[in-house]
Coordinates of N, CA and C in Angstrom, one line a residue:
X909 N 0.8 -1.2 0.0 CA 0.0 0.0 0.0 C 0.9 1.3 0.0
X910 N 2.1 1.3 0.4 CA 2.9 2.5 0.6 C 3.6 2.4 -1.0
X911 N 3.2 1.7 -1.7 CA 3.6 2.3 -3.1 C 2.9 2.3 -3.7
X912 N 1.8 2.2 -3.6 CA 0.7 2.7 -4.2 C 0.2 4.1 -5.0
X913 N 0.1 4.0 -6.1 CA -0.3 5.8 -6.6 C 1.2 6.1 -7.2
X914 N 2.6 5.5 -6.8 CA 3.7 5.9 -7.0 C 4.3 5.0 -8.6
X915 N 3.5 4.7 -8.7 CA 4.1 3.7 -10.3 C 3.8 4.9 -11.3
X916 N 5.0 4.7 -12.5 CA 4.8 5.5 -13.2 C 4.1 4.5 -14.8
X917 N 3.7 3.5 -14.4 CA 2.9 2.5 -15.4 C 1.3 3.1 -15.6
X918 N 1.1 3.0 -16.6 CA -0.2 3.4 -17.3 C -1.2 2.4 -16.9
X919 N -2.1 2.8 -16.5 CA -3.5 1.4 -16.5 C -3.7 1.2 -17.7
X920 N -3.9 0.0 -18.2 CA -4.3 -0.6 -19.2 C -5.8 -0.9 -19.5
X921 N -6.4 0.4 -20.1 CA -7.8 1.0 -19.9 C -8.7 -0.4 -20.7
X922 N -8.5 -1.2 -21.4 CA -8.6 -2.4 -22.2 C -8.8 -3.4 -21.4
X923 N -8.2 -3.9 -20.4 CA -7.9 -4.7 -19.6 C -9.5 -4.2 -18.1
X924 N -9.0 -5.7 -17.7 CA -10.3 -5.9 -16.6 C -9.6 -5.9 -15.4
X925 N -9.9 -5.7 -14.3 CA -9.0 -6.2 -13.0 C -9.0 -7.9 -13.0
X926 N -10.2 -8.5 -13.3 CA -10.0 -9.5 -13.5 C -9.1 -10.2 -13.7
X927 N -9.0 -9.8 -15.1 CA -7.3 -10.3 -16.4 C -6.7 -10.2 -15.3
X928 N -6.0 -8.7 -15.0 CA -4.5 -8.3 -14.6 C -4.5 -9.1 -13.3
X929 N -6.1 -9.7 -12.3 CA -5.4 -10.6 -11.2 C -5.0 -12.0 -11.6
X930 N -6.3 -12.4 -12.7 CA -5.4 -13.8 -12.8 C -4.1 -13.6 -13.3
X931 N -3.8 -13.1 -14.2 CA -2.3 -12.7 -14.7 C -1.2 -12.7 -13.3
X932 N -1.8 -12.1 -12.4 CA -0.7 -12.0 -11.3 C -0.8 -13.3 -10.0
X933 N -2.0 -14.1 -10.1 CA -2.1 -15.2 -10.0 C -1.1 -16.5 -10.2
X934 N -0.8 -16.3 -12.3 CA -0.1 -17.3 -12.8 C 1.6 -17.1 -12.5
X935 N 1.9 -15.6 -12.4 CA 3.0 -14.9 -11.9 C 3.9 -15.7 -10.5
X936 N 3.0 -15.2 -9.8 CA 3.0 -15.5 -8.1 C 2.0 -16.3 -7.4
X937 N 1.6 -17.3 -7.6 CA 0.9 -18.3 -7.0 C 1.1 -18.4 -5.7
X938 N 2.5 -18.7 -4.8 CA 2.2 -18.5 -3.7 C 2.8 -17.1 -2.6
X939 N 2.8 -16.0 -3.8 CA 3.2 -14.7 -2.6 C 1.6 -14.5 -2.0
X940 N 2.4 -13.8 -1.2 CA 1.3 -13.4 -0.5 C 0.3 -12.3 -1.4
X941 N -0.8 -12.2 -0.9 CA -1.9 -11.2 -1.9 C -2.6 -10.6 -1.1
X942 N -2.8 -11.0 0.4 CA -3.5 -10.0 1.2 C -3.2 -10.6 2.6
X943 N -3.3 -9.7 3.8 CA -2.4 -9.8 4.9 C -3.4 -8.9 5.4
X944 N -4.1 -9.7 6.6 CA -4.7 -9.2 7.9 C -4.2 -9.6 9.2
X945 N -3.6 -8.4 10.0 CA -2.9 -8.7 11.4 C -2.1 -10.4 11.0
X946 N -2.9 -11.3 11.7 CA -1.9 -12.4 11.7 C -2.7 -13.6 10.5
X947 N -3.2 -13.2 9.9 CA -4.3 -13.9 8.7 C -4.0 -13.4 7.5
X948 N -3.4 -14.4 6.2 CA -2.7 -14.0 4.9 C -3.1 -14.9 4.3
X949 N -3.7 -14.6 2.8 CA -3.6 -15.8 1.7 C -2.7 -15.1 0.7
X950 N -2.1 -16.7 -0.7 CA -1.2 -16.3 -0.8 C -2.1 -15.9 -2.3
X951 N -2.0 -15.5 -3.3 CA -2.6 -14.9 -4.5 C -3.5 -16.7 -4.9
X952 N -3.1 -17.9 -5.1 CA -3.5 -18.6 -5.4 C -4.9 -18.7 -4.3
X953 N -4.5 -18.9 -3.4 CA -5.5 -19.3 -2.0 C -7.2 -17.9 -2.8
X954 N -6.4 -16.8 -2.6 CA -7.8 -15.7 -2.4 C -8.1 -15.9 -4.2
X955 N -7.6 -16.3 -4.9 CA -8.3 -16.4 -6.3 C -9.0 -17.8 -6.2
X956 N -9.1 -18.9 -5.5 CA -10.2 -19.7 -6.0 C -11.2 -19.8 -4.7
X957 N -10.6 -18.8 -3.9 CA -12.2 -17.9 -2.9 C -12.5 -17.3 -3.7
X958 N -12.4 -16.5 -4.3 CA -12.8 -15.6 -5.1 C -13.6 -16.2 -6.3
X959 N -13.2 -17.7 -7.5 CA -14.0 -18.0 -8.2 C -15.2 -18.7 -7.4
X960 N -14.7 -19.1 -6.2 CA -15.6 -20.1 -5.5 C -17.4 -19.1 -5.5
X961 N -16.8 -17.7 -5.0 CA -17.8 -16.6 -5.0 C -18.3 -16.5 -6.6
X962 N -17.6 -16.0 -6.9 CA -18.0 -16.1 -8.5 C -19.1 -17.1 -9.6
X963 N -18.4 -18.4 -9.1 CA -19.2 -19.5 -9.3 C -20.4 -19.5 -9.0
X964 N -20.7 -19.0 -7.7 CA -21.8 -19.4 -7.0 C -22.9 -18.2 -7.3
X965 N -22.4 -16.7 -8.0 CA -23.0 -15.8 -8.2 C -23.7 -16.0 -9.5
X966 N -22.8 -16.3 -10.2 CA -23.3 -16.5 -11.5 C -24.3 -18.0 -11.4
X967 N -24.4 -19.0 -10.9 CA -25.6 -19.4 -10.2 C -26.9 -19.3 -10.0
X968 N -26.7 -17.7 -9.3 CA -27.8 -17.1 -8.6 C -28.1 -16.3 -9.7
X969 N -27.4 -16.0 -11.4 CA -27.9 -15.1 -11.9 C -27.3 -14.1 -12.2
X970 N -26.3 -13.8 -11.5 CA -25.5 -12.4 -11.4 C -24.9 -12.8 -12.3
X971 N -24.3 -11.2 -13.3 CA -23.3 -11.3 -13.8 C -23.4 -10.0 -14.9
X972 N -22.4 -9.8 -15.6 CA -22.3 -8.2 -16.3 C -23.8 -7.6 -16.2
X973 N -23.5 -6.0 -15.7 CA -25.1 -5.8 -15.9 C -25.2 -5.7 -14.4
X974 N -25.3 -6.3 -13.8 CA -25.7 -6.3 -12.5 C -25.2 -5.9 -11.3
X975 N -25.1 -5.3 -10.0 CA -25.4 -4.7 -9.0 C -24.7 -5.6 -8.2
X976 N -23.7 -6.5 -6.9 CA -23.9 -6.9 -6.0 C -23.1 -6.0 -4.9
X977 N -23.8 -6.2 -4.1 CA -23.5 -5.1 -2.4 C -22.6 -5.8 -2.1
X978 N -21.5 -5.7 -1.4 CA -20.4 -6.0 -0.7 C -20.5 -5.4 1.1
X979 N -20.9 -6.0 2.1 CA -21.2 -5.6 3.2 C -20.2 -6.6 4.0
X980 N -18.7 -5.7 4.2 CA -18.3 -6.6 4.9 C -17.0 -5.4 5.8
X981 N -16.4 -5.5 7.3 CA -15.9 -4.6 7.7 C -14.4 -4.8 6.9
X982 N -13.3 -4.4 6.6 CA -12.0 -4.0 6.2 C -11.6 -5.0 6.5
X983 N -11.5 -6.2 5.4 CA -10.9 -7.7 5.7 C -10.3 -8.5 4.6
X984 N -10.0 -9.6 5.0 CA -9.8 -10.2 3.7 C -11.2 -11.0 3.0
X985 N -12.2 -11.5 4.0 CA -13.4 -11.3 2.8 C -13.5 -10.3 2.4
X986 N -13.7 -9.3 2.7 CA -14.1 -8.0 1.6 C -13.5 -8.0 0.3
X987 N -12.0 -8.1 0.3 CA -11.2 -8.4 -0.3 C -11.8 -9.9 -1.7
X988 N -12.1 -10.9 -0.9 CA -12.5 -12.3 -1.8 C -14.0 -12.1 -2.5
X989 N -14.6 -10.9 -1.2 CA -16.4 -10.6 -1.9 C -16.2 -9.9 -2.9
X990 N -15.2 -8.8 -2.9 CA -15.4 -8.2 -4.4 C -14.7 -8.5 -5.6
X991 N -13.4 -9.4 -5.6 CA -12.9 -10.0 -6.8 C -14.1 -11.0 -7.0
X992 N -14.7 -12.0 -6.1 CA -15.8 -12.7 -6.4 C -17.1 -12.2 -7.4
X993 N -17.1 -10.7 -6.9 CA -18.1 -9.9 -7.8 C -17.5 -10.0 -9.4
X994 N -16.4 -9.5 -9.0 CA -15.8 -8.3 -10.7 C -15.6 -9.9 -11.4
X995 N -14.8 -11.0 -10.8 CA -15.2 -11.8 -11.5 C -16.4 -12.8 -12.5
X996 N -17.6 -12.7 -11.8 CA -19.1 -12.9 -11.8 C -19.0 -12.1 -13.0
X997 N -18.7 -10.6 -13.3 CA -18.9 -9.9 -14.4 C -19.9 -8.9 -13.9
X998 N -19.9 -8.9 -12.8 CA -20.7 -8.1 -11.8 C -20.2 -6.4 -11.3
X999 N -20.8 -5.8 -11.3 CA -20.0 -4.6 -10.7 C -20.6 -4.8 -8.5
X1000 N -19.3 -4.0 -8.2 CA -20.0 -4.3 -6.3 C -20.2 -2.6 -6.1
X1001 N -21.0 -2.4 -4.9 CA -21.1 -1.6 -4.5 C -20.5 -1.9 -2.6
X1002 N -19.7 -1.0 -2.5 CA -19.4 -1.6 -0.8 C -19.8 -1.1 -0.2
X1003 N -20.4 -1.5 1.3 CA -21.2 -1.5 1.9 C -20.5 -1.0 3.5
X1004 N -20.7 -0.1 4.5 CA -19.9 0.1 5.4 C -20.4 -0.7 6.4
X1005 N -20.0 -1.9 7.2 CA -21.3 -2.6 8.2 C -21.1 -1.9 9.3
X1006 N -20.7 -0.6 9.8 CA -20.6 0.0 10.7 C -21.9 0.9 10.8
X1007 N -22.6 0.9 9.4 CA -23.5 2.0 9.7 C -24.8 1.1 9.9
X1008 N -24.9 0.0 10.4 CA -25.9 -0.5 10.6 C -27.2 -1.4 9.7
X1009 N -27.9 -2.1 10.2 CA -28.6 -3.0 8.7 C -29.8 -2.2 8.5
X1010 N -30.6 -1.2 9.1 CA -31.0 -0.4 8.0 C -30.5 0.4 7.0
X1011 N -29.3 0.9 6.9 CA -28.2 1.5 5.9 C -28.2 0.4 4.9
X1012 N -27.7 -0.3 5.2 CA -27.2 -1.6 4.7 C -28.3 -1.7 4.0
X1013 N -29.7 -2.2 4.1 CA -30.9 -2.3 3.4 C -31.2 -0.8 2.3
X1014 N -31.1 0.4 3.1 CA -31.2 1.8 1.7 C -30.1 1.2 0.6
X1015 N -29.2 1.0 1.2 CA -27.8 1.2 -0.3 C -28.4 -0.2 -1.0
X1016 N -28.8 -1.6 -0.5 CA -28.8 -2.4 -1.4 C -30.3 -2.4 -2.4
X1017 N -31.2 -1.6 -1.5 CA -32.4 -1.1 -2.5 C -31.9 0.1 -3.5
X1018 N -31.2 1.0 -3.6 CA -31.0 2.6 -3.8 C -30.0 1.8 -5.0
X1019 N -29.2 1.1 -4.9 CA -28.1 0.8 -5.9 C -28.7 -0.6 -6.8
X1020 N -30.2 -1.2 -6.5 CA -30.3 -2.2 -7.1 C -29.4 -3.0 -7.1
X1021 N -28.6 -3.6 -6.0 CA -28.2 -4.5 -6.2 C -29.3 -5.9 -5.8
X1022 N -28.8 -7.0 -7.0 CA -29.3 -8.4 -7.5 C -28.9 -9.0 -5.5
X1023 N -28.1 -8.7 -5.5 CA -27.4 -9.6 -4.4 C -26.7 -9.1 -3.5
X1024 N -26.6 -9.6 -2.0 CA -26.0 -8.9 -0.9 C -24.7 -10.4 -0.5
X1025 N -23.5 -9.9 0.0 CA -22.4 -10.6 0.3 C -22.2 -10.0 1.2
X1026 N -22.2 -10.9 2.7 CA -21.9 -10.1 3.9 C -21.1 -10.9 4.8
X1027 N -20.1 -10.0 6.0 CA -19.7 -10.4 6.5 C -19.5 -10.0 8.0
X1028 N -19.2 -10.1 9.2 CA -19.3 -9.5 10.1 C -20.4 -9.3 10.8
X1029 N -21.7 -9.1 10.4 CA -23.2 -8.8 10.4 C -23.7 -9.6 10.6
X1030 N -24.9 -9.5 11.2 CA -26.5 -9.8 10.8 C -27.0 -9.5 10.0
X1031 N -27.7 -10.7 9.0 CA -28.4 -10.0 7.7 C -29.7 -11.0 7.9
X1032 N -31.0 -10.5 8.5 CA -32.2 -11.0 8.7 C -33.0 -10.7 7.9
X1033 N -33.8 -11.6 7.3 CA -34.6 -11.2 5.8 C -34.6 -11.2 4.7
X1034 N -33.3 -10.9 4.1 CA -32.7 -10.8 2.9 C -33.1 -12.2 2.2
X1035 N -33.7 -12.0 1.3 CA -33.6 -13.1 0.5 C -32.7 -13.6 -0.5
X1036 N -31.9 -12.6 -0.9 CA -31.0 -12.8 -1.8 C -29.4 -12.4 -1.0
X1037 N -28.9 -13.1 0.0 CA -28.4 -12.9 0.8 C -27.3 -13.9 0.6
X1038 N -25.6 -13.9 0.8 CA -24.3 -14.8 0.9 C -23.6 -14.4 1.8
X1039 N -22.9 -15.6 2.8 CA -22.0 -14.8 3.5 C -21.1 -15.4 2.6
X1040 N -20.1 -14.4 3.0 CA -18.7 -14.5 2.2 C -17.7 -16.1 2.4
X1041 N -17.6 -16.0 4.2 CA -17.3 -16.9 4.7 C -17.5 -18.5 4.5
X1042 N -18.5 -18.8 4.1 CA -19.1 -19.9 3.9 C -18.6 -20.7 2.5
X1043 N -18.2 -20.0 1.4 CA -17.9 -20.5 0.2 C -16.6 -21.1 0.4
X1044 N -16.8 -22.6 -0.2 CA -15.8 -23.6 -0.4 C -15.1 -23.6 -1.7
X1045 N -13.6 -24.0 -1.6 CA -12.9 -24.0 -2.9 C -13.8 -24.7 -4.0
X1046 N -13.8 -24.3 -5.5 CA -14.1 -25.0 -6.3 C -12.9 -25.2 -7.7
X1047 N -13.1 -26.5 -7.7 CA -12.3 -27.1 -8.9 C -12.9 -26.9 -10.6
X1048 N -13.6 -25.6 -10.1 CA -14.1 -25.2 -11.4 C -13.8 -24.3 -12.2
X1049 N -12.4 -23.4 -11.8 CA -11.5 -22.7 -12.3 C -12.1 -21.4 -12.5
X1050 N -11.5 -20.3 -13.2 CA -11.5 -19.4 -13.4 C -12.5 -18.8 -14.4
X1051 N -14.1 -18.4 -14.1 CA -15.1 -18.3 -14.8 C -14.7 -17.3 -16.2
X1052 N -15.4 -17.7 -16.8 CA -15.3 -16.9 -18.5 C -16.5 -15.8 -18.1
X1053 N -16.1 -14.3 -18.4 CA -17.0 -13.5 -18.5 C -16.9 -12.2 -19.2
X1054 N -17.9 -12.1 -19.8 CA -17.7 -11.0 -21.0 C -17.2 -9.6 -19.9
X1055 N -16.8 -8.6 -20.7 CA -16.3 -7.2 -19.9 C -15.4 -6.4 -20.3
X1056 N -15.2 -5.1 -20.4 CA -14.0 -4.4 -20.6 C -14.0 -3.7 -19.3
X1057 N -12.9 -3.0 -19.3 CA -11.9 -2.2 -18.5 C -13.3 -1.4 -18.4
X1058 N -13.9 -0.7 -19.1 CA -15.0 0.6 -19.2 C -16.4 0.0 -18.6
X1059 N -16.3 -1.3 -18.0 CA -17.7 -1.5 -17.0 C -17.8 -1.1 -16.1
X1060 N -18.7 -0.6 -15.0 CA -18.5 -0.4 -14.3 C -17.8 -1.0 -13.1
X1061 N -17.2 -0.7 -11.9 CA -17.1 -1.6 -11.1 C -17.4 -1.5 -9.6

């Protein structure tokens, strides 16, 4: 994060974050990719959490086009909910779970999102509801999904 903003490389406005993570995926399989206090996966580990999410979204329906909420506090699910989204072919909207589940209900009505991914919380009622936590690896690899760089995300 402390070199972040400091590269003098151009975004590749063509490209998806998708691409550029599995790309950095086949790169570095087992560096590290995200790092909470004493809790780290290595780029391979949080990419097939991430199709595991993906998998299961596209499933439920989601996918380019569509809306999913991301409700999780500053973690490494957050981190696996929303590559799980942009994967799906989904755009996320994030969600702060500090401001509580009626907040949490305005943004996921207000932004149309298809689907809510949560973590940390209580989510009572929701019908179209995932926790983050719960998704198992799948040996179903890395989902195909239409998209440019200019989707939303």
């Amino acid at each position: 994060m402390r070199r972040m903003g400091k590269s003098q490389e151009t975004y590749p406005e063509k490209r998806t974050i998708k691409e550029l993570f599995e790309e950095q995926v086949k790169r570095t399989p087992e560096k590290t990719a995200v790092k909470e206090q004493n809790r780290f996966l290595t780029y391979e580990e949080l990419n097939e959490w991430a199709n595991a999410i993906a998998w299961k979204l596209k499933e439920e329906g989601v996918g380019r086009g569509d809306v999913a909420a991301v409700a999780a506090p500053r973690s490494i699910e957050a981190v696996a909910g929303m590559l799980g989204v942009l994967k799906a072919g989904a755009a996320y909207v994030p969600v702060d779970t500090e401001q509580g589940e009626e907040r949490t209900r305005y943004i996921q009505k207000d932004s149309q999102a298809a689907i809510l991914l949560f973590h940390g919380m209580e989510v009572a009622g929701e019908k179209k509801s995932l926790p983050i936590g719960e998704f198992q690896k799948t040996d179903k690899g890395n989902p195909e999904t239409e998209g440019t760089g200019k989707d939303l995300m």
